[in-house]
Amino acid sequence: MAGTNHKKTTSNEIIGPAIILVVPQLGENIGKAVRAMYNFGLTDLRLVSPRDGWPNEAAIAPAAGADIVLKKTRVYGSTAEAISDLTYVYATTARPRDMIKEVITPKRCCSLMRKHVVSGKKVGLLFGPEKAGLKNDDIALSTAIVSVPLNPSFASINLAQAVGLMSYEWFQTDTDIKDSFMPLLDTKTATSGELYKLFEHMETELQEAGYFRSDQRRSLMRRNLRNIFTRSQLTHEEVSTMRGVVKALATGGGAGWIAEKEEIRKKNKNND
Amino acid sequence: MAGTNHKKTTSNEIIGPAIILVVPQLGENIGKAVRAMYNFGLTDLRLVSPRDGWPNEAAIAPAAGADIVLKKTRVYGSTAEAISDLTYVYATTARPRDMIKEVITPKRCCSLMRKHVVSGKKVGLLFGPEKAGLKNDDIALSTAIVSVPLNPSFASINLAQAVGLMSYEWFQTDTDIKDSFMPLLDTKTATSGELYKLFEHMETELQEAGYFRSDQRRSLMRRNLRNIFTRSQLTHEEVSTMRGVVKALATGGGAGWIAEKEEIRKKNKNND
């Protein structure tokens, strides 16, 4: 579904933003961030002074097999070192800062990053520690602030969720993703001719069952029924299924239906 | 930042899609999903036969204080019961299914849901159990399939992450969210007059320091320098800061700079 192949380098690696976690606290969060990154094709994780060191056993299970990211993860002593090879760095923050720096949405950020990457630049996303968020000194090293729009009365977002959202938005900027599609498996949409045969079959049976009552009602009901089935975009096979349904109801269904009606009548009587 | 006030009902509750977790396994994942939901203003959580029952102690800490969602959570015995009051139901799946049903992106899904909600319809999102995902019978009850575009070689996404992404996309369809803005705090952008005074000040000092060397170079460098500072969109206060910088360099900085140049010269000699 996701056409990322053309974005790969010769080393078979998707070029994407580096994810830089500044002083992350919990190994579990790092692991979950790793999983979310790789869900969206990102592999360049950088840790600035992780509290519990690195490698961290607690990160392995939550990474759920994204070993390629775990293995490549690099550790730095400062944010400045971690971003030194990047041209554009975006700082994620949940709360407003006393800083005169452009604030952009994740979507805008990822669209800018995609543009930079396409023109050969390296980009990165900075994430602060779980509770405190990024320090203002880290933000001052960044190109702009990215702020995830959040419920103002509950803006405390989990670190791995934040990494996931940004990674997701990055993947969204891949232009190959279609808004919607209808999988047709091994079949194909029915032709109008096939549909018309279904209509004729159904309408003949309904006519015989006395369903239409009057000519006026027949013309109205026929239109309604036809609209239902044209709207469903039936496949070749589904037309056959529906013809089987009509046939079964017309031949075997009558008696059952009458019995059921009797049942309902009795029930209503008892409820009175 | 997020202007959701106009979407609130009289009971002060944001109208949004119901999140329906079908047979969720881990309380921790439910709690994390709750947190992510409320991060994006969603409060209607429904659980279909949660493995460890409900309420579940393990969900409380990961919910991180989103008690309003925990308290409102309802439990159902079947998917059909859980969605009976909803008009449109979208089934999230990570893997393709053998079904002829429209597959849409999260973004498209949320834009459709927003339209339905605005016209007074109730909508919901179905999520399957952690490992297996939704059963085909649940998908057959849904309006369409939502598929998060994922790295095809690592498409196993965490349940709470999936809930987070969908909740995020729902919140994105709120039209009040701006792509970018520049916070000006208590200050305002400098006028051209203020900027021009800074340019004159800087250029006078540079002239005196012999920086421009020739008339031709002066005109070029002046243009370059002016472009740097017009591009920065300086505020009133930042213009003052820059004037202080120019003044400090022009009066006190000279000696230091010459000393530093000597230092560099020595160093280069030693390296030869």
Coordinates of C-alpha atoms in Angstrom, one line a residue:
Chain A
M1 CA 0.0 0.0 0.0
A2 CA 2.7 2.4 0.9
G3 CA 5.0 3.2 -2.0
T4 CA 8.2 4.1 -0.4
N5 CA 10.5 2.2 -2.7
H6 CA 11.5 5.2 -4.7
K7 CA 12.7 7.0 -1.6
K8 CA 15.2 4.3 -0.8
T9 CA 18.9 4.9 -1.0
T10 CA 21.3 2.4 -2.6
S11 CA 21.9 0.9 0.9
N12 CA 18.2 0.0 0.8
E13 CA 17.4 2.4 3.6
I14 CA 14.6 5.0 3.5
I15 CA 15.9 8.5 4.0
G16 CA 13.9 10.1 6.7
P17 CA 14.3 12.5 9.6
A18 CA 16.5 11.5 12.5
I19 CA 14.5 11.1 15.8
I20 CA 16.5 12.7 18.6
L21 CA 15.3 11.8 22.2
V22 CA 16.8 14.2 24.7
V23 CA 17.4 12.7 28.1
P24 CA 14.7 10.0 27.7
Q25 CA 13.8 8.4 31.1
L26 CA 12.1 5.1 30.5
G27 CA 13.5 2.3 28.3
E28 CA 10.0 1.2 27.6
N29 CA 9.2 4.5 26.0
I30 CA 12.3 4.3 23.9
G31 CA 11.3 0.8 22.8
K32 CA 7.8 1.9 21.9
A33 CA 9.2 4.9 20.0
V34 CA 11.5 2.6 18.1
R35 CA 8.5 0.4 17.1
A36 CA 6.5 3.4 16.0
M37 CA 9.4 4.9 14.0
Y38 CA 9.9 1.7 12.1
N39 CA 6.1 1.3 11.5
F40 CA 6.6 4.4 9.4
G41 CA 10.0 3.5 7.9
L42 CA 12.2 5.6 10.1
T43 CA 15.5 4.1 11.3
D44 CA 17.8 6.9 12.6
L45 CA 17.4 7.1 16.4
R46 CA 19.7 9.3 18.4
L47 CA 19.7 9.4 22.2
V48 CA 21.1 12.4 24.2
S49 CA 22.2 11.2 27.7
P50 CA 19.5 8.5 28.2
R51 CA 18.8 8.3 32.0
D52 CA 19.3 4.5 32.2
G53 CA 22.1 4.3 29.7
W54 CA 22.2 2.4 26.4
P55 CA 21.7 -0.4 25.4
N56 CA 18.7 -0.8 27.7
E57 CA 17.0 -4.2 28.2
A58 CA 13.7 -2.5 28.9
A59 CA 13.5 -1.2 25.4
I60 CA 13.8 -4.5 23.6
A61 CA 10.3 -6.1 24.1
P62 CA 8.3 -2.9 23.4
A63 CA 10.3 -2.4 20.1
A64 CA 8.5 -5.6 19.0
G65 CA 11.2 -6.7 16.6
A66 CA 12.4 -3.4 15.1
D67 CA 15.9 -4.6 15.7
I68 CA 17.3 -2.6 12.7
V69 CA 16.5 0.6 14.6
L70 CA 17.8 -0.6 18.0
K71 CA 21.1 -1.7 16.4
K72 CA 21.7 1.7 14.7
T73 CA 20.8 3.8 17.7
R74 CA 23.5 6.2 18.6
V75 CA 24.2 8.0 21.9
Y76 CA 25.4 11.6 22.4
G77 CA 26.5 13.7 25.3
S78 CA 24.7 16.8 24.2
T79 CA 21.9 18.0 21.8
A80 CA 24.4 20.1 19.9
E81 CA 26.5 17.0 19.1
A82 CA 23.5 14.9 18.2
I83 CA 22.2 17.3 15.6
S84 CA 25.6 18.6 14.2
D85 CA 25.2 16.9 10.8
L86 CA 21.6 18.0 10.3
T87 CA 20.6 21.1 8.3
Y88 CA 17.0 21.5 9.7
V89 CA 16.0 20.6 13.2
Y90 CA 12.4 20.8 14.5
A91 CA 11.7 20.9 18.2
T92 CA 8.5 19.2 19.4
T93 CA 6.8 20.9 22.3
A94 CA 3.4 20.5 23.9
R95 CA 3.4 23.7 25.9
P96 CA 4.0 27.2 24.6
R97 CA 7.4 28.7 25.2
D98 CA 8.6 32.3 25.9
M99 CA 10.3 32.3 22.5
I100 CA 10.0 34.1 19.3
K101 CA 10.2 31.2 17.0
E102 CA 7.8 29.9 14.4
V103 CA 5.4 27.3 15.6
I104 CA 4.2 24.8 13.0
T105 CA 1.8 21.8 12.9
P106 CA 3.2 18.2 12.5
K107 CA 1.8 18.2 9.0
R108 CA 3.4 21.4 7.9
C109 CA 6.7 20.3 9.5
C110 CA 6.7 17.0 7.7
S111 CA 5.9 18.6 4.4
L112 CA 8.9 21.0 4.9
M113 CA 11.1 18.0 6.0
R114 CA 10.1 16.0 2.9
K115 CA 11.1 19.0 0.7
H116 CA 14.4 19.4 2.4
V117 CA 15.1 15.6 2.2
V118 CA 14.2 15.6 -1.5
S119 CA 16.8 18.4 -2.0
G120 CA 19.5 16.3 -0.3
K121 CA 19.4 17.9 3.2
K122 CA 19.4 16.0 6.5
V123 CA 16.7 16.8 8.9
G124 CA 15.7 15.8 12.5
L125 CA 13.0 16.0 15.1
L126 CA 13.9 16.8 18.8
F127 CA 11.8 15.3 21.6
G128 CA 12.3 16.2 25.3
P129 CA 12.2 14.0 28.4
E130 CA 8.9 12.5 29.4
K131 CA 7.8 15.0 32.0
A132 CA 9.6 18.2 31.5
G133 CA 9.8 18.3 27.7
L134 CA 12.6 20.1 25.9
K135 CA 14.7 22.8 27.5
N136 CA 14.6 26.2 26.0
D137 CA 18.3 25.9 25.2
D138 CA 17.6 22.9 23.0
I139 CA 14.7 24.8 21.3
A140 CA 17.0 27.7 20.6
L141 CA 19.2 25.3 18.5
S142 CA 16.2 24.4 16.3
T143 CA 14.9 25.7 13.1
A144 CA 11.3 25.9 14.3
I145 CA 8.9 24.5 16.9
V146 CA 6.5 21.7 16.1
S147 CA 3.4 21.6 18.2
V148 CA 0.9 18.8 18.1
P149 CA -2.6 20.3 18.3
L150 CA -4.0 18.9 21.5
N151 CA -7.0 19.1 23.8
P152 CA -6.1 22.2 25.8
S153 CA -7.4 20.7 29.0
F154 CA -5.3 17.4 28.7
A155 CA -2.2 18.2 26.7
S156 CA 0.1 15.7 28.4
I157 CA 1.0 13.3 25.5
N158 CA 3.1 10.2 25.9
L159 CA 6.6 10.3 24.4
A160 CA 6.2 7.3 22.2
Q161 CA 2.8 8.6 21.0
A162 CA 4.4 11.9 20.0
V163 CA 7.1 10.1 18.1
G164 CA 4.5 7.9 16.5
L165 CA 2.4 10.9 15.3
M166 CA 5.4 12.6 13.8
S167 CA 6.6 9.4 12.1
Y168 CA 3.0 8.9 10.8
E169 CA 2.8 12.4 9.4
W170 CA 6.2 11.9 7.8
F171 CA 5.0 8.8 6.1
Q172 CA 1.8 10.7 5.0
T173 CA 3.9 13.1 2.9
D174 CA 4.8 10.1 0.7
T175 CA 2.7 11.1 -2.3
D176 CA 1.9 7.6 -3.4
I177 CA -0.7 7.1 -0.7
K178 CA -4.3 7.1 -2.1
D179 CA -7.2 8.5 -0.1
S180 CA -9.3 5.4 -0.8
F181 CA -9.5 2.3 -2.9
M182 CA -11.8 -0.6 -3.4
P183 CA -10.0 -4.0 -3.4
L184 CA -11.6 -6.2 -6.0
L185 CA -9.5 -9.3 -5.1
D186 CA -9.8 -11.8 -8.0
T187 CA -13.1 -10.5 -9.2
K188 CA -14.4 -7.5 -11.1
T189 CA -17.3 -5.1 -10.9
A190 CA -20.5 -6.4 -12.5
T191 CA -21.4 -5.0 -15.9
S192 CA -24.7 -3.1 -16.3
G193 CA -25.9 -6.0 -18.3
E194 CA -25.4 -8.4 -15.4
L195 CA -27.1 -6.0 -13.0
Y196 CA -30.0 -5.6 -15.3
K197 CA -30.6 -9.4 -15.4
L198 CA -30.6 -9.4 -11.6
F199 CA -33.2 -6.5 -11.6
E200 CA -35.4 -8.4 -14.1
H201 CA -35.1 -11.6 -12.1
M202 CA -36.0 -9.9 -8.8
E203 CA -38.8 -7.8 -10.3
T204 CA -40.4 -10.8 -12.0
E205 CA -40.4 -12.7 -8.7
L206 CA -41.7 -9.8 -6.8
Q207 CA -44.4 -9.3 -9.4
E208 CA -45.5 -12.9 -9.0
A209 CA -45.5 -12.5 -5.2
G210 CA -47.9 -9.6 -5.5
Y211 CA -45.3 -7.3 -3.9
F212 CA -45.9 -4.3 -6.2
R213 CA -49.7 -4.1 -5.7
S214 CA -50.3 -1.2 -8.2
D215 CA -48.6 -0.1 -11.4
Q216 CA -47.7 3.2 -9.8
R217 CA -46.1 1.5 -6.8
R218 CA -44.3 -0.9 -9.0
S219 CA -42.6 1.9 -10.9
L220 CA -41.6 3.6 -7.7
M221 CA -40.4 0.5 -5.9
R222 CA -38.5 -0.7 -8.9
R223 CA -36.6 2.5 -9.0
N224 CA -35.8 2.4 -5.3
L225 CA -34.6 -1.2 -5.5
R226 CA -32.4 -0.6 -8.5
N227 CA -30.9 2.4 -6.7
I228 CA -29.9 0.2 -3.8
F229 CA -28.1 -2.3 -5.9
T230 CA -26.4 0.2 -8.3
R231 CA -25.1 2.1 -5.2
S232 CA -23.6 -1.1 -3.8
Q233 CA -21.3 -1.5 -6.9
L234 CA -21.8 -5.3 -6.9
T235 CA -19.2 -7.6 -8.3
H236 CA -19.8 -10.3 -10.9
E237 CA -19.9 -12.9 -8.0
E238 CA -22.2 -10.8 -5.8
V239 CA -24.7 -10.5 -8.6
S240 CA -24.8 -14.3 -8.7
T241 CA -25.2 -14.4 -4.9
M242 CA -28.1 -12.0 -5.1
R243 CA -29.7 -14.0 -7.8
G244 CA -29.4 -17.1 -5.6
V245 CA -31.0 -15.1 -2.7
V246 CA -33.9 -14.1 -4.9
K247 CA -34.4 -17.6 -6.1
A248 CA -34.2 -19.1 -2.7
L249 CA -36.7 -16.6 -1.2
A250 CA -39.1 -17.0 -4.2
T251 CA -39.2 -20.8 -4.0
G252 CA -38.4 -21.9 -0.5
G253 CA -38.9 -18.7 1.5
G254 CA -42.6 -18.2 1.3
A255 CA -43.7 -20.8 3.8
G256 CA -41.1 -19.8 6.3
W257 CA -42.0 -16.2 6.1
I258 CA -45.7 -16.9 6.6
A259 CA -44.9 -19.0 9.7
E260 CA -42.8 -16.2 11.1
K261 CA -45.6 -13.8 10.6
E262 CA -47.9 -16.0 12.5
E263 CA -45.4 -16.1 15.3
I264 CA -45.2 -12.3 15.5
R265 CA -48.9 -12.1 15.5
K266 CA -49.2 -14.5 18.4
K267 CA -46.4 -12.6 20.4
N268 CA -48.1 -9.3 19.9
K269 CA -51.4 -10.8 21.2
N270 CA -49.7 -12.1 24.3
N271 CA -48.1 -8.7 25.0
D272 CA -51.5 -6.9 24.8
Chain B
M1 CA -4.1 26.6 20.2
A2 CA -6.8 24.0 19.4
G3 CA -10.1 25.7 19.0
T4 CA -12.6 23.0 19.8
N5 CA -15.0 25.1 21.9
H6 CA -17.5 25.5 19.1
K7 CA -17.8 21.7 18.7
K8 CA -18.9 21.3 22.3
T9 CA -22.4 20.2 23.2
T10 CA -24.5 21.9 26.0
S11 CA -23.1 19.2 28.4
N12 CA -19.7 20.7 27.7
E13 CA -18.6 17.5 25.9
I14 CA -16.9 17.4 22.5
I15 CA -18.9 15.3 20.0
G16 CA -16.5 12.9 18.5
P17 CA -16.4 9.3 17.2
A18 CA -16.8 6.5 19.7
I19 CA -13.7 4.3 20.1
I20 CA -14.7 0.7 20.2
L21 CA -12.0 -1.8 21.4
V22 CA -13.0 -5.3 20.5
V23 CA -11.7 -8.0 22.9
P24 CA -8.7 -5.9 24.1
Q25 CA -6.1 -7.9 25.9
L26 CA -3.9 -5.6 28.0
G27 CA -5.3 -3.1 30.6
E28 CA -2.1 -1.1 30.0
N29 CA -3.0 -0.7 26.3
I30 CA -6.6 0.4 27.2
G31 CA -5.2 3.0 29.6
K32 CA -2.8 4.3 27.0
A33 CA -5.6 4.4 24.4
V34 CA -7.7 6.4 27.0
R35 CA -4.9 8.9 27.4
A36 CA -4.4 9.3 23.7
M37 CA -8.2 9.7 23.1
Y38 CA -8.5 12.4 25.7
N39 CA -5.3 14.1 24.3
F40 CA -7.5 14.8 21.3
G41 CA -10.8 15.4 23.0
L42 CA -12.4 12.0 22.6
T43 CA -14.3 10.6 25.6
D44 CA -16.6 7.8 24.3
L45 CA -14.8 4.5 24.9
R46 CA -16.6 1.2 24.5
L47 CA -15.1 -2.2 25.2
V48 CA -16.3 -5.4 23.7
S49 CA -15.6 -8.4 26.0
P50 CA -12.3 -7.1 27.4
R51 CA -10.1 -10.1 28.3
D52 CA -9.3 -9.0 31.9
G53 CA -12.8 -7.5 32.6
W54 CA -13.6 -3.9 33.5
P55 CA -12.8 -1.8 35.5
N56 CA -9.1 -2.9 35.2
E57 CA -6.5 -1.6 37.6
A58 CA -3.8 -1.9 35.0
A59 CA -5.4 0.8 32.9
I60 CA -5.4 3.6 35.5
A61 CA -1.7 4.7 35.6
P62 CA -1.3 4.7 31.8
A63 CA -4.4 6.8 31.4
A64 CA -2.4 9.5 33.2
G65 CA -5.4 11.3 34.7
A66 CA -7.9 11.0 31.8
D67 CA -10.5 9.9 34.4
I68 CA -13.4 11.4 32.5
V69 CA -12.9 8.7 29.8
L70 CA -12.3 5.9 32.3
K71 CA -15.5 6.7 34.2
K72 CA -17.6 6.8 31.0
T73 CA -16.3 3.6 29.5
R74 CA -19.0 1.1 28.7
V75 CA -18.7 -2.7 28.3
Y76 CA -20.6 -4.7 25.7
G77 CA -21.0 -8.4 25.0
S78 CA -20.8 -8.1 21.2
T79 CA -19.6 -5.7 18.5
A80 CA -23.2 -5.5 17.2
E81 CA -24.4 -4.2 20.6
A82 CA -21.5 -1.8 21.0
I83 CA -22.2 -0.1 17.7
S84 CA -26.1 -0.3 17.6
D85 CA -26.6 3.5 18.1
L86 CA -24.0 4.5 15.5
T87 CA -24.8 5.4 11.9
Y88 CA -21.3 5.0 10.4
V89 CA -18.7 2.6 11.7
Y90 CA -15.1 2.4 10.4
A91 CA -13.1 -0.7 11.0
T92 CA -9.3 -0.3 11.4
T93 CA -7.1 -3.0 10.0
A94 CA -3.4 -3.2 9.4
R95 CA -3.5 -6.2 7.0
P96 CA -5.6 -6.6 3.8
R97 CA -8.7 -8.6 4.1
D98 CA -10.5 -10.9 1.6
M99 CA -13.4 -8.5 1.4
I100 CA -14.9 -6.2 -1.1
K101 CA -15.2 -3.1 1.0
E102 CA -13.8 0.4 0.5
V103 CA -10.4 1.0 2.1
I104 CA -9.7 4.6 3.2
T105 CA -6.9 6.5 4.8
P106 CA -7.2 7.8 8.4
K107 CA -7.3 11.3 7.0
R108 CA -10.1 10.5 4.6
C109 CA -12.0 8.6 7.3
C110 CA -11.8 11.5 9.8
S111 CA -12.9 14.0 7.2
L112 CA -16.0 11.8 6.4
M113 CA -16.6 11.3 10.2
R114 CA -16.5 15.1 10.8
K115 CA -19.0 15.6 8.0
H116 CA -21.3 13.0 9.5
V117 CA -21.0 14.4 13.0
V118 CA -21.7 17.9 11.8
S119 CA -24.9 16.6 10.2
G120 CA -25.9 15.1 13.5
K121 CA -24.9 11.4 13.0
K122 CA -23.1 9.3 15.5
V123 CA -19.9 7.6 14.3
G124 CA -17.4 5.1 15.6
L125 CA -14.0 3.5 15.1
L126 CA -13.5 -0.3 15.6
F127 CA -10.2 -1.6 16.8
G128 CA -9.4 -5.3 17.1
P129 CA -7.4 -7.3 19.7
E130 CA -3.7 -6.6 20.0
K131 CA -2.4 -9.5 18.0
A132 CA -5.1 -10.8 15.8
G133 CA -6.8 -7.6 14.8
L134 CA -10.5 -7.4 13.9
K135 CA -12.4 -10.5 12.8
N136 CA -13.9 -10.4 9.4
D137 CA -17.4 -10.6 10.9
D138 CA -16.8 -7.4 12.7
I139 CA -15.5 -5.8 9.5
A140 CA -18.7 -6.9 7.7
L141 CA -20.7 -4.8 10.1
S142 CA -18.7 -1.7 9.2
T143 CA -19.2 1.1 6.7
A144 CA -15.7 0.9 5.4
I145 CA -12.2 -0.2 6.3
V146 CA -9.6 2.4 7.6
S147 CA -6.0 1.4 6.9
V148 CA -3.1 3.3 8.4
P149 CA -0.4 3.5 5.7
L150 CA 2.5 1.6 7.2
N151 CA 6.0 0.3 6.4
P152 CA 5.1 -2.8 4.5
S153 CA 8.0 -4.7 6.1
F154 CA 7.0 -3.8 9.7
A155 CA 3.2 -3.2 9.8
S156 CA 2.6 -4.4 13.4
I157 CA 1.3 -1.3 15.1
N158 CA 0.6 -1.0 18.8
L159 CA -3.1 -0.7 19.7
A160 CA -2.8 2.5 21.7
Q161 CA -0.7 4.0 18.9
A162 CA -3.4 3.2 16.4
V163 CA -6.0 4.8 18.6
G164 CA -3.7 7.8 19.1
L165 CA -3.2 8.2 15.3
M166 CA -7.0 8.1 14.6
S167 CA -7.8 10.5 17.4
Y168 CA -5.1 12.8 16.2
E169 CA -6.4 12.8 12.7
W170 CA -9.9 13.4 14.0
F171 CA -8.7 16.5 15.9
Q172 CA -6.9 17.6 12.7
T173 CA -10.2 18.0 10.9
D174 CA -11.0 20.8 13.3
T175 CA -10.8 23.6 10.9
D176 CA -9.4 26.2 13.4
I177 CA -5.9 24.7 13.4
K178 CA -3.4 26.9 11.7
D179 CA -0.5 25.5 9.7
S180 CA 1.9 27.8 11.4
F181 CA 2.1 31.0 13.5
M182 CA 4.8 33.2 15.0
P183 CA 4.2 33.9 18.7
L184 CA 5.1 37.5 19.4
L185 CA 4.6 37.3 23.2
D186 CA 4.4 40.8 24.6
T187 CA 6.4 42.4 21.8
K188 CA 5.8 43.2 18.1
T189 CA 7.7 42.9 14.9
A190 CA 10.2 45.8 14.3
T191 CA 9.2 48.5 11.9
S192 CA 11.2 49.1 8.8
G193 CA 12.4 52.4 10.4
E194 CA 13.8 50.5 13.4
L195 CA 15.5 48.0 11.1
Y196 CA 17.0 50.7 9.0
K197 CA 18.5 52.4 12.0
L198 CA 20.1 49.1 13.0
F199 CA 21.5 48.8 9.4
E200 CA 22.9 52.3 9.5
H201 CA 24.5 51.7 12.9
M202 CA 26.0 48.4 11.9
E203 CA 27.2 49.7 8.5
T204 CA 28.8 52.8 10.0
E205 CA 30.7 50.7 12.5
L206 CA 31.8 48.2 9.8
Q207 CA 32.9 51.1 7.6
E208 CA 35.1 52.5 10.5
A209 CA 36.5 49.0 11.1
G210 CA 37.6 48.8 7.5
Y211 CA 35.4 45.8 6.8
F212 CA 34.1 46.9 3.4
R213 CA 37.5 47.4 1.8
S214 CA 36.1 48.7 -1.5
D215 CA 32.9 50.6 -2.6
Q216 CA 31.9 47.7 -4.7
R217 CA 32.3 45.2 -1.8
R218 CA 30.5 47.6 0.5
S219 CA 27.4 47.7 -1.7
L220 CA 27.4 43.9 -2.0
M221 CA 28.0 43.2 1.7
R222 CA 25.5 45.8 2.7
R223 CA 22.8 44.0 0.7
N224 CA 23.8 40.6 2.0
L225 CA 23.7 41.8 5.7
R226 CA 20.4 43.6 5.2
N227 CA 18.9 40.4 3.7
I228 CA 20.0 38.4 6.7
F229 CA 18.2 40.7 9.1
T230 CA 15.1 41.3 7.1
R231 CA 14.7 37.5 6.8
S232 CA 14.9 37.1 10.5
Q233 CA 11.7 39.2 11.1
L234 CA 13.3 40.9 14.1
T235 CA 11.1 42.2 16.9
H236 CA 11.4 45.7 18.4
E237 CA 13.4 44.2 21.4
E238 CA 15.7 42.1 19.1
V239 CA 16.6 45.2 17.1
S240 CA 17.8 46.7 20.5
T241 CA 19.7 43.5 21.3
M242 CA 21.4 43.6 17.9
R243 CA 22.3 47.3 18.3
G244 CA 23.8 46.4 21.7
V245 CA 25.8 43.6 20.0
V246 CA 27.1 45.9 17.3
K247 CA 28.1 48.5 19.9
A248 CA 29.8 46.0 22.2
L249 CA 31.8 44.5 19.3
A250 CA 32.7 47.9 17.9
T251 CA 34.0 49.3 21.2
G252 CA 35.2 46.4 23.4
G253 CA 35.4 43.6 20.9
G254 CA 38.3 44.8 18.7
A255 CA 41.2 43.9 21.0
G256 CA 39.8 40.5 21.8
W257 CA 39.2 39.7 18.2
I258 CA 42.8 40.6 17.3
A259 CA 44.1 38.5 20.1
E260 CA 42.0 35.6 18.9
K261 CA 43.3 36.0 15.3
E262 CA 46.9 35.8 16.7
E263 CA 46.0 32.6 18.5
I264 CA 44.6 31.0 15.3
R265 CA 47.7 32.1 13.3
K266 CA 50.0 30.5 15.9
K267 CA 48.0 27.3 15.9
N268 CA 48.0 27.0 12.1
K269 CA 51.8 27.5 12.2
N270 CA 52.2 24.6 14.7
N271 CA 50.1 22.3 12.6
D272 CA 52.2 22.8 9.5

